[in-house]
PDB file of C-alpha atoms in Angstrom:
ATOM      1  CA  UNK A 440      17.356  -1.647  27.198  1.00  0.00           C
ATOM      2  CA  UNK A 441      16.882  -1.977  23.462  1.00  0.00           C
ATOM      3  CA  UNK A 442      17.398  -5.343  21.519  1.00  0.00           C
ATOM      4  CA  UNK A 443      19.667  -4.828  18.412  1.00  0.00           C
ATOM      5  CA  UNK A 444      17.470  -7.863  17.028  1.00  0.00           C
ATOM      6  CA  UNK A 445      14.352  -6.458  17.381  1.00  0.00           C
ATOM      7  CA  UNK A 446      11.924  -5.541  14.407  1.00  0.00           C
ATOM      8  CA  UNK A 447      11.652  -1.690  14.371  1.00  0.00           C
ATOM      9  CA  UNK A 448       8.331  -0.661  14.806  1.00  0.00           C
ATOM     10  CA  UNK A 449       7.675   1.307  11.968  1.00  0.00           C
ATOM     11  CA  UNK A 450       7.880   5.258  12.403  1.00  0.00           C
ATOM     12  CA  UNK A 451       5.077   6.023  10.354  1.00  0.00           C
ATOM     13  CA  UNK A 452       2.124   4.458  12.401  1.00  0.00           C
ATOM     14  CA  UNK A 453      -0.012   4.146   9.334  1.00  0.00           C
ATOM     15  CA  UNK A 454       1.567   2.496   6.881  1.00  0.00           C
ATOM     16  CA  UNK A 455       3.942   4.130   4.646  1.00  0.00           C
ATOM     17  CA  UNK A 456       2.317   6.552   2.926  1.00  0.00           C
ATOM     18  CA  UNK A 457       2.733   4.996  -0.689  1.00  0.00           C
ATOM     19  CA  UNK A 458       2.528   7.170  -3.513  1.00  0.00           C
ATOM     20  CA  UNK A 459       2.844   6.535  -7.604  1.00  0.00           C
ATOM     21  CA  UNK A 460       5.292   7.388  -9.113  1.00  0.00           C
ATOM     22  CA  UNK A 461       5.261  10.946 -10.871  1.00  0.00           C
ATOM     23  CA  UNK A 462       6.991  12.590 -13.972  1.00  0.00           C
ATOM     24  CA  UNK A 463       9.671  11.075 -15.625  1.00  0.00           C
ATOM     25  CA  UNK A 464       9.113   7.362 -13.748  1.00  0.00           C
ATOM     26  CA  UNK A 465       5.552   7.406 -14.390  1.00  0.00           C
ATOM     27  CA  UNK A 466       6.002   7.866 -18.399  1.00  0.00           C
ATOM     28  CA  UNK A 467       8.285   5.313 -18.595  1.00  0.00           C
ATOM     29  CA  UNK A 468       5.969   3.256 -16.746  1.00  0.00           C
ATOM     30  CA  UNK A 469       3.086   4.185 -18.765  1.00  0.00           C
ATOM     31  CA  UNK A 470       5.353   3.622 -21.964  1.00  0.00           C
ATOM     32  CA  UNK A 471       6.200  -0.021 -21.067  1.00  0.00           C
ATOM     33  CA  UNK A 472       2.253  -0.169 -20.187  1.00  0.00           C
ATOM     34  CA  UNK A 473       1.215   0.711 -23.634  1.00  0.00           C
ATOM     35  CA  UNK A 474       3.897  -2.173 -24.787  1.00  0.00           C
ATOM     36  CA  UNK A 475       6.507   0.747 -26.243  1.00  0.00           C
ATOM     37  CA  UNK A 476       9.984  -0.898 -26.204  1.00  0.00           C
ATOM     38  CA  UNK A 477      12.188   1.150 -23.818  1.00  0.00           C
ATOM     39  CA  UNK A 478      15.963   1.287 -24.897  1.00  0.00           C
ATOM     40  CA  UNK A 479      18.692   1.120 -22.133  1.00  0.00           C
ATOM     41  CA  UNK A 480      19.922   4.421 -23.315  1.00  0.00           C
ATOM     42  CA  UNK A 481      15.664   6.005 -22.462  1.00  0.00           C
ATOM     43  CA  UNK A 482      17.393   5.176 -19.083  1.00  0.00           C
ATOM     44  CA  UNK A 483      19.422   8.386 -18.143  1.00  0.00           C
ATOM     45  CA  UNK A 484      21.423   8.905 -15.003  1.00  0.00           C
ATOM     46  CA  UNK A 485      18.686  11.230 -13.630  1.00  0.00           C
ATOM     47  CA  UNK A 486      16.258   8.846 -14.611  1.00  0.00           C
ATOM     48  CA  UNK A 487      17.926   5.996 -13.151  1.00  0.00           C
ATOM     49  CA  UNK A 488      17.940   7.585  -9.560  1.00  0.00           C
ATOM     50  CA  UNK A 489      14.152   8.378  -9.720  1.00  0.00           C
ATOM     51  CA  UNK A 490      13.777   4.852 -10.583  1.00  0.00           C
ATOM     52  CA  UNK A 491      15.924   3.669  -8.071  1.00  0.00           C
ATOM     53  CA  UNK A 492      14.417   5.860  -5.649  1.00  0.00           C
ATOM     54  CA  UNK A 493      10.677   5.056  -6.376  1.00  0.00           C
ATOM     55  CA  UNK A 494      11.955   1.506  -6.139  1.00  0.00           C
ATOM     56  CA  UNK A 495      12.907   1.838  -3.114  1.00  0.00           C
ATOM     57  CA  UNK A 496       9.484   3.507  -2.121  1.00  0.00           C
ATOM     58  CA  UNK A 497       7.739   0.640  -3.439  1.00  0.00           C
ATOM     59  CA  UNK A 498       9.741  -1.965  -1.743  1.00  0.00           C
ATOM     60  CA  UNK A 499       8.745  -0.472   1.404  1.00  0.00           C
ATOM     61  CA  UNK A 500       5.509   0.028   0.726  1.00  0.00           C
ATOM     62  CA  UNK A 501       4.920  -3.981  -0.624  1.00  0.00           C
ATOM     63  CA  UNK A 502       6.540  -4.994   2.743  1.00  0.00           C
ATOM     64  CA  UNK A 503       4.082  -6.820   5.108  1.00  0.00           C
ATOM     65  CA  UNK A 504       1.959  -4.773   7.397  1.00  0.00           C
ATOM     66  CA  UNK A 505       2.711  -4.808  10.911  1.00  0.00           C
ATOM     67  CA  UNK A 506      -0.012  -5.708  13.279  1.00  0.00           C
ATOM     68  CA  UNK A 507       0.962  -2.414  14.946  1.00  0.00           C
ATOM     69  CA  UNK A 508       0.039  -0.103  11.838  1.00  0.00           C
ATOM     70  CA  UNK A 509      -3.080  -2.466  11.745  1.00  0.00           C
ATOM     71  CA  UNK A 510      -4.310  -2.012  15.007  1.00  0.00           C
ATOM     72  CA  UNK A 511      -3.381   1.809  14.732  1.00  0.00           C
ATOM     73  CA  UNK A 512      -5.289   2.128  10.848  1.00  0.00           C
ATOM     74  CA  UNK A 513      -8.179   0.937  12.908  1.00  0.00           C
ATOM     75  CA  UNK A 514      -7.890   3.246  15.890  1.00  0.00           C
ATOM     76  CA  UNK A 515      -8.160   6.178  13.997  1.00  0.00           C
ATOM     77  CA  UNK A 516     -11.192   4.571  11.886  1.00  0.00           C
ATOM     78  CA  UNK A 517     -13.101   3.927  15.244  1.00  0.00           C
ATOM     79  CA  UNK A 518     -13.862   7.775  15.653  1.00  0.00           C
ATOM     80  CA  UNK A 519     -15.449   7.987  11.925  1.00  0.00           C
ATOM     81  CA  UNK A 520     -17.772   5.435  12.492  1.00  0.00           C
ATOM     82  CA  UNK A 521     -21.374   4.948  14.305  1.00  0.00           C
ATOM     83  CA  UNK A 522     -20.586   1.039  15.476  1.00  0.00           C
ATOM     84  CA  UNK A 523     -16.874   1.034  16.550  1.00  0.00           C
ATOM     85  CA  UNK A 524     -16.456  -2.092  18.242  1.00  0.00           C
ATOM     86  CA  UNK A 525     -16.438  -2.206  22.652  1.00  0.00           C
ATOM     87  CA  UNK A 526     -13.079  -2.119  24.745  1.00  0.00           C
ATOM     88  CA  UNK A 527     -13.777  -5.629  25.145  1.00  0.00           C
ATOM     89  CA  UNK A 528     -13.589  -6.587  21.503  1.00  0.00           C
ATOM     90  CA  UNK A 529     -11.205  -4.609  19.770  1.00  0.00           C
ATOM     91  CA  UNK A 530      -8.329  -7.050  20.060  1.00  0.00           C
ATOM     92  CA  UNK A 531     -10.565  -9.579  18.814  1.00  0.00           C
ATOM     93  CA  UNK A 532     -11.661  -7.673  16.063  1.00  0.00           C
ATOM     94  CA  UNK A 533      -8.914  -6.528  14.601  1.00  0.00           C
ATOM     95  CA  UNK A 534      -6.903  -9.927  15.062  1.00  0.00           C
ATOM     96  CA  UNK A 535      -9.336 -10.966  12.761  1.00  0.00           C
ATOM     97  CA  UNK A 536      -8.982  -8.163  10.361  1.00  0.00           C
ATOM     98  CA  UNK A 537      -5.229  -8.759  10.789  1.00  0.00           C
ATOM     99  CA  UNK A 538      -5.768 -12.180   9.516  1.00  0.00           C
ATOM    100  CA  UNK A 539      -7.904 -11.483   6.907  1.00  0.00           C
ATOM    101  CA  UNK A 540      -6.183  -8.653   5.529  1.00  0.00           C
ATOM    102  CA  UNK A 541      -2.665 -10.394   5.854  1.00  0.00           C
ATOM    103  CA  UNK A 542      -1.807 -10.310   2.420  1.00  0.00           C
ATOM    104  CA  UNK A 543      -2.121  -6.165   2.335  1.00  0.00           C
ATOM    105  CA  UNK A 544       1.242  -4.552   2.046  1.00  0.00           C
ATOM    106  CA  UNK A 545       1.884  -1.883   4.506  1.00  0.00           C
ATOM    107  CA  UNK A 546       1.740   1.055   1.984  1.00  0.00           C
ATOM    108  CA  UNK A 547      -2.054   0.455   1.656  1.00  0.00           C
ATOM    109  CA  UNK A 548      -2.549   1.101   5.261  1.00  0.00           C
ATOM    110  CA  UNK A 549      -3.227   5.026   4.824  1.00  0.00           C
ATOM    111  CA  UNK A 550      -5.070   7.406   5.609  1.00  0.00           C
ATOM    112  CA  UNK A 551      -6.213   8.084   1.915  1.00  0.00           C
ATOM    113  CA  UNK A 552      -7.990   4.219   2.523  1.00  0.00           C
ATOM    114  CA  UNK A 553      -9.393   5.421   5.711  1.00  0.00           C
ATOM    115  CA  UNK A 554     -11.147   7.711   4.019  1.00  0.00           C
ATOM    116  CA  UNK A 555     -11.702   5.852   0.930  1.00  0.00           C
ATOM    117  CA  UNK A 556     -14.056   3.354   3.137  1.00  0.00           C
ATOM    118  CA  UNK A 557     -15.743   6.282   5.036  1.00  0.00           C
ATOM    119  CA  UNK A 558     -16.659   8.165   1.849  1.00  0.00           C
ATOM    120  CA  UNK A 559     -17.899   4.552   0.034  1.00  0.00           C
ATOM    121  CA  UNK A 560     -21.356   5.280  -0.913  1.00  0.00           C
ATOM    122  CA  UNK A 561     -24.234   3.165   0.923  1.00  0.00           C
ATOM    123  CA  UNK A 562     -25.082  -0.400  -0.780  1.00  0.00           C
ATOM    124  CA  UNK A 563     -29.303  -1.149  -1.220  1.00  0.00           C
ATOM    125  CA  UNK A 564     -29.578   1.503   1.038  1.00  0.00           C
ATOM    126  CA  UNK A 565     -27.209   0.687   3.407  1.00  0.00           C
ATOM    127  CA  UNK A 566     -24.180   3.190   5.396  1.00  0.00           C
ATOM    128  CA  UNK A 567     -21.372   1.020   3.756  1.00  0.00           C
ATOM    129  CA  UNK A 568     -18.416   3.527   5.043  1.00  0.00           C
ATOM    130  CA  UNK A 569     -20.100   5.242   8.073  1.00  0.00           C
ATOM    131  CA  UNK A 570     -20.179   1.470  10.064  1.00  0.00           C
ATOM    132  CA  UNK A 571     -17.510  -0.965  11.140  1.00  0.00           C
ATOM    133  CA  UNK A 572     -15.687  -2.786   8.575  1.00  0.00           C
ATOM    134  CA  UNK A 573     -16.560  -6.757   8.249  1.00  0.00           C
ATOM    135  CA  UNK A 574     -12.895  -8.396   7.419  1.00  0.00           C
ATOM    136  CA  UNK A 575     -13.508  -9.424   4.287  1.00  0.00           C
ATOM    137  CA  UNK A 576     -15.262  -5.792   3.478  1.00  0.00           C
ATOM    138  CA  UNK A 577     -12.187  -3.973   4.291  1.00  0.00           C
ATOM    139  CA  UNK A 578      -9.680  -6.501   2.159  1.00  0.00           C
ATOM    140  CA  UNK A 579     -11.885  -5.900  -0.827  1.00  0.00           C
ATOM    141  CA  UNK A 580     -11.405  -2.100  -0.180  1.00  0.00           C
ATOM    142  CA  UNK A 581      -7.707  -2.523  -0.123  1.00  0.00           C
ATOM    143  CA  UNK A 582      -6.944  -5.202  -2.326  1.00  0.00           C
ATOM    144  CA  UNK A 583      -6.854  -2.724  -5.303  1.00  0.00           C
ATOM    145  CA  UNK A 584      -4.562  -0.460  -3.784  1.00  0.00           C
ATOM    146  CA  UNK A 585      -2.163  -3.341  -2.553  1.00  0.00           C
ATOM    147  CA  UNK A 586      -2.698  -4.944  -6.510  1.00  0.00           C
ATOM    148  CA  UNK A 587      -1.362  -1.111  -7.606  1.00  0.00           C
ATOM    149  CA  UNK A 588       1.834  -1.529  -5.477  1.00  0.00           C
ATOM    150  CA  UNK A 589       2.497  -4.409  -6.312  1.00  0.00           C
ATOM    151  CA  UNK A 590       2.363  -3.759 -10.251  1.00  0.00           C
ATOM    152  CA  UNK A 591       4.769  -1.115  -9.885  1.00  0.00           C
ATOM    153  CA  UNK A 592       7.284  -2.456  -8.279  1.00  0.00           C
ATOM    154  CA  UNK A 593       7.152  -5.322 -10.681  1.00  0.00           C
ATOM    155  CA  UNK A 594       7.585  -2.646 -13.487  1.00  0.00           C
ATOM    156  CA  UNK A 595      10.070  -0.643 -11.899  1.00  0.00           C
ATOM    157  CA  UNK A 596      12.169  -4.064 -11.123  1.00  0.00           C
ATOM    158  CA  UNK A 597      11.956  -4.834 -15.226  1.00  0.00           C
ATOM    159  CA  UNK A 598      13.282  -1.253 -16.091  1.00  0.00           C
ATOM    160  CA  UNK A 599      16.154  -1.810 -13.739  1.00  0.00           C
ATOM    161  CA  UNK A 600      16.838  -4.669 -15.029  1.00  0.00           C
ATOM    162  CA  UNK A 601      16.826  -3.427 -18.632  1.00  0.00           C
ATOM    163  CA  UNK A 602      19.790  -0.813 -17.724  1.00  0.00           C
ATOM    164  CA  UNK A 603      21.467  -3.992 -15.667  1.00  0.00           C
ATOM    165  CA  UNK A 604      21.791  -6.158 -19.199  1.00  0.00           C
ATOM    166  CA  UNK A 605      23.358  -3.302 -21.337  1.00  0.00           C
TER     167      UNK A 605
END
């Protein structure tokens, strides 16, 4: 039997997916980057709904990461690298990675940042990508990506807003 109360584990086991947003959203983002003013009336109908729809995107993908799209981000990193951590101390480890990395949204939990720490390139010599991530290793690889959703949404919410005061 189901609780109606539960939290839904997410269907996507890692992480959303996020993407930028593309054409018309993206140069009004850009626009209100380069300090343009936009006008309500920039704000079409058509344009609206793609804003509206990458907003809703981007408040999915700034929601908290479960620990279940954690633990499974980390599953599928375990193959790709020459140290994955023993039965015994996977929990442990990625509690802690959990923990550290609590403040990373669930759209930055991807496989695009799987890859992006596999493919880092080695540090004085040393494997960087190709060995288990350290906590704090792993938030400074996704920090940037979390900082990018974050951004956007914030810009997205300010062109809504602009339509909402006309």
């Amino acid at each position: 039997m189901t609780d109606p109360h539960a939290t839904p584990i997410p269907a996507v086991p890692d992480g959303c997916a996020w993407r930028p947003a593309a054409g018309d959203v993206a140069g009004l983002l850009a626009a209100m980057r380069a300090g343009m003013t936009i006008l309500p009336r920039d704000l079409t109908p058509a344009r609206l709904h793609a804003l509206r729809t990458q907003m809703a995107h981007a408040d999915n993908a700034a929601r908290p990461a479960p620990p279940v799209v954690i633990a499974a981000w980390l599953k599928k990193l375990a193959p790709l690298v020459s140290n994955p951590p023993p039965t015994a101390q996977v929990v442990g480890q990625t509690a802690a990675i959990a923990e550290v990395c609590a403040d990373i949204p669930f759209g930055a939990w991807t496989p695009a940042t799987r890859m992006a720490w596999c493919r880092q390139p080695p540090r004085n010599g040393y494997p960087v990508g190709a060995r288990w991530p350290a906590p704090g290793e792993l938030h400074a690889l996704l920090y940037p990506t979390a900082q990018r959703i974050r951004t956007e949404q914030h810009n997205l919410r300010r062109l809504l807003t602009l339509r909402e005061r006309e």
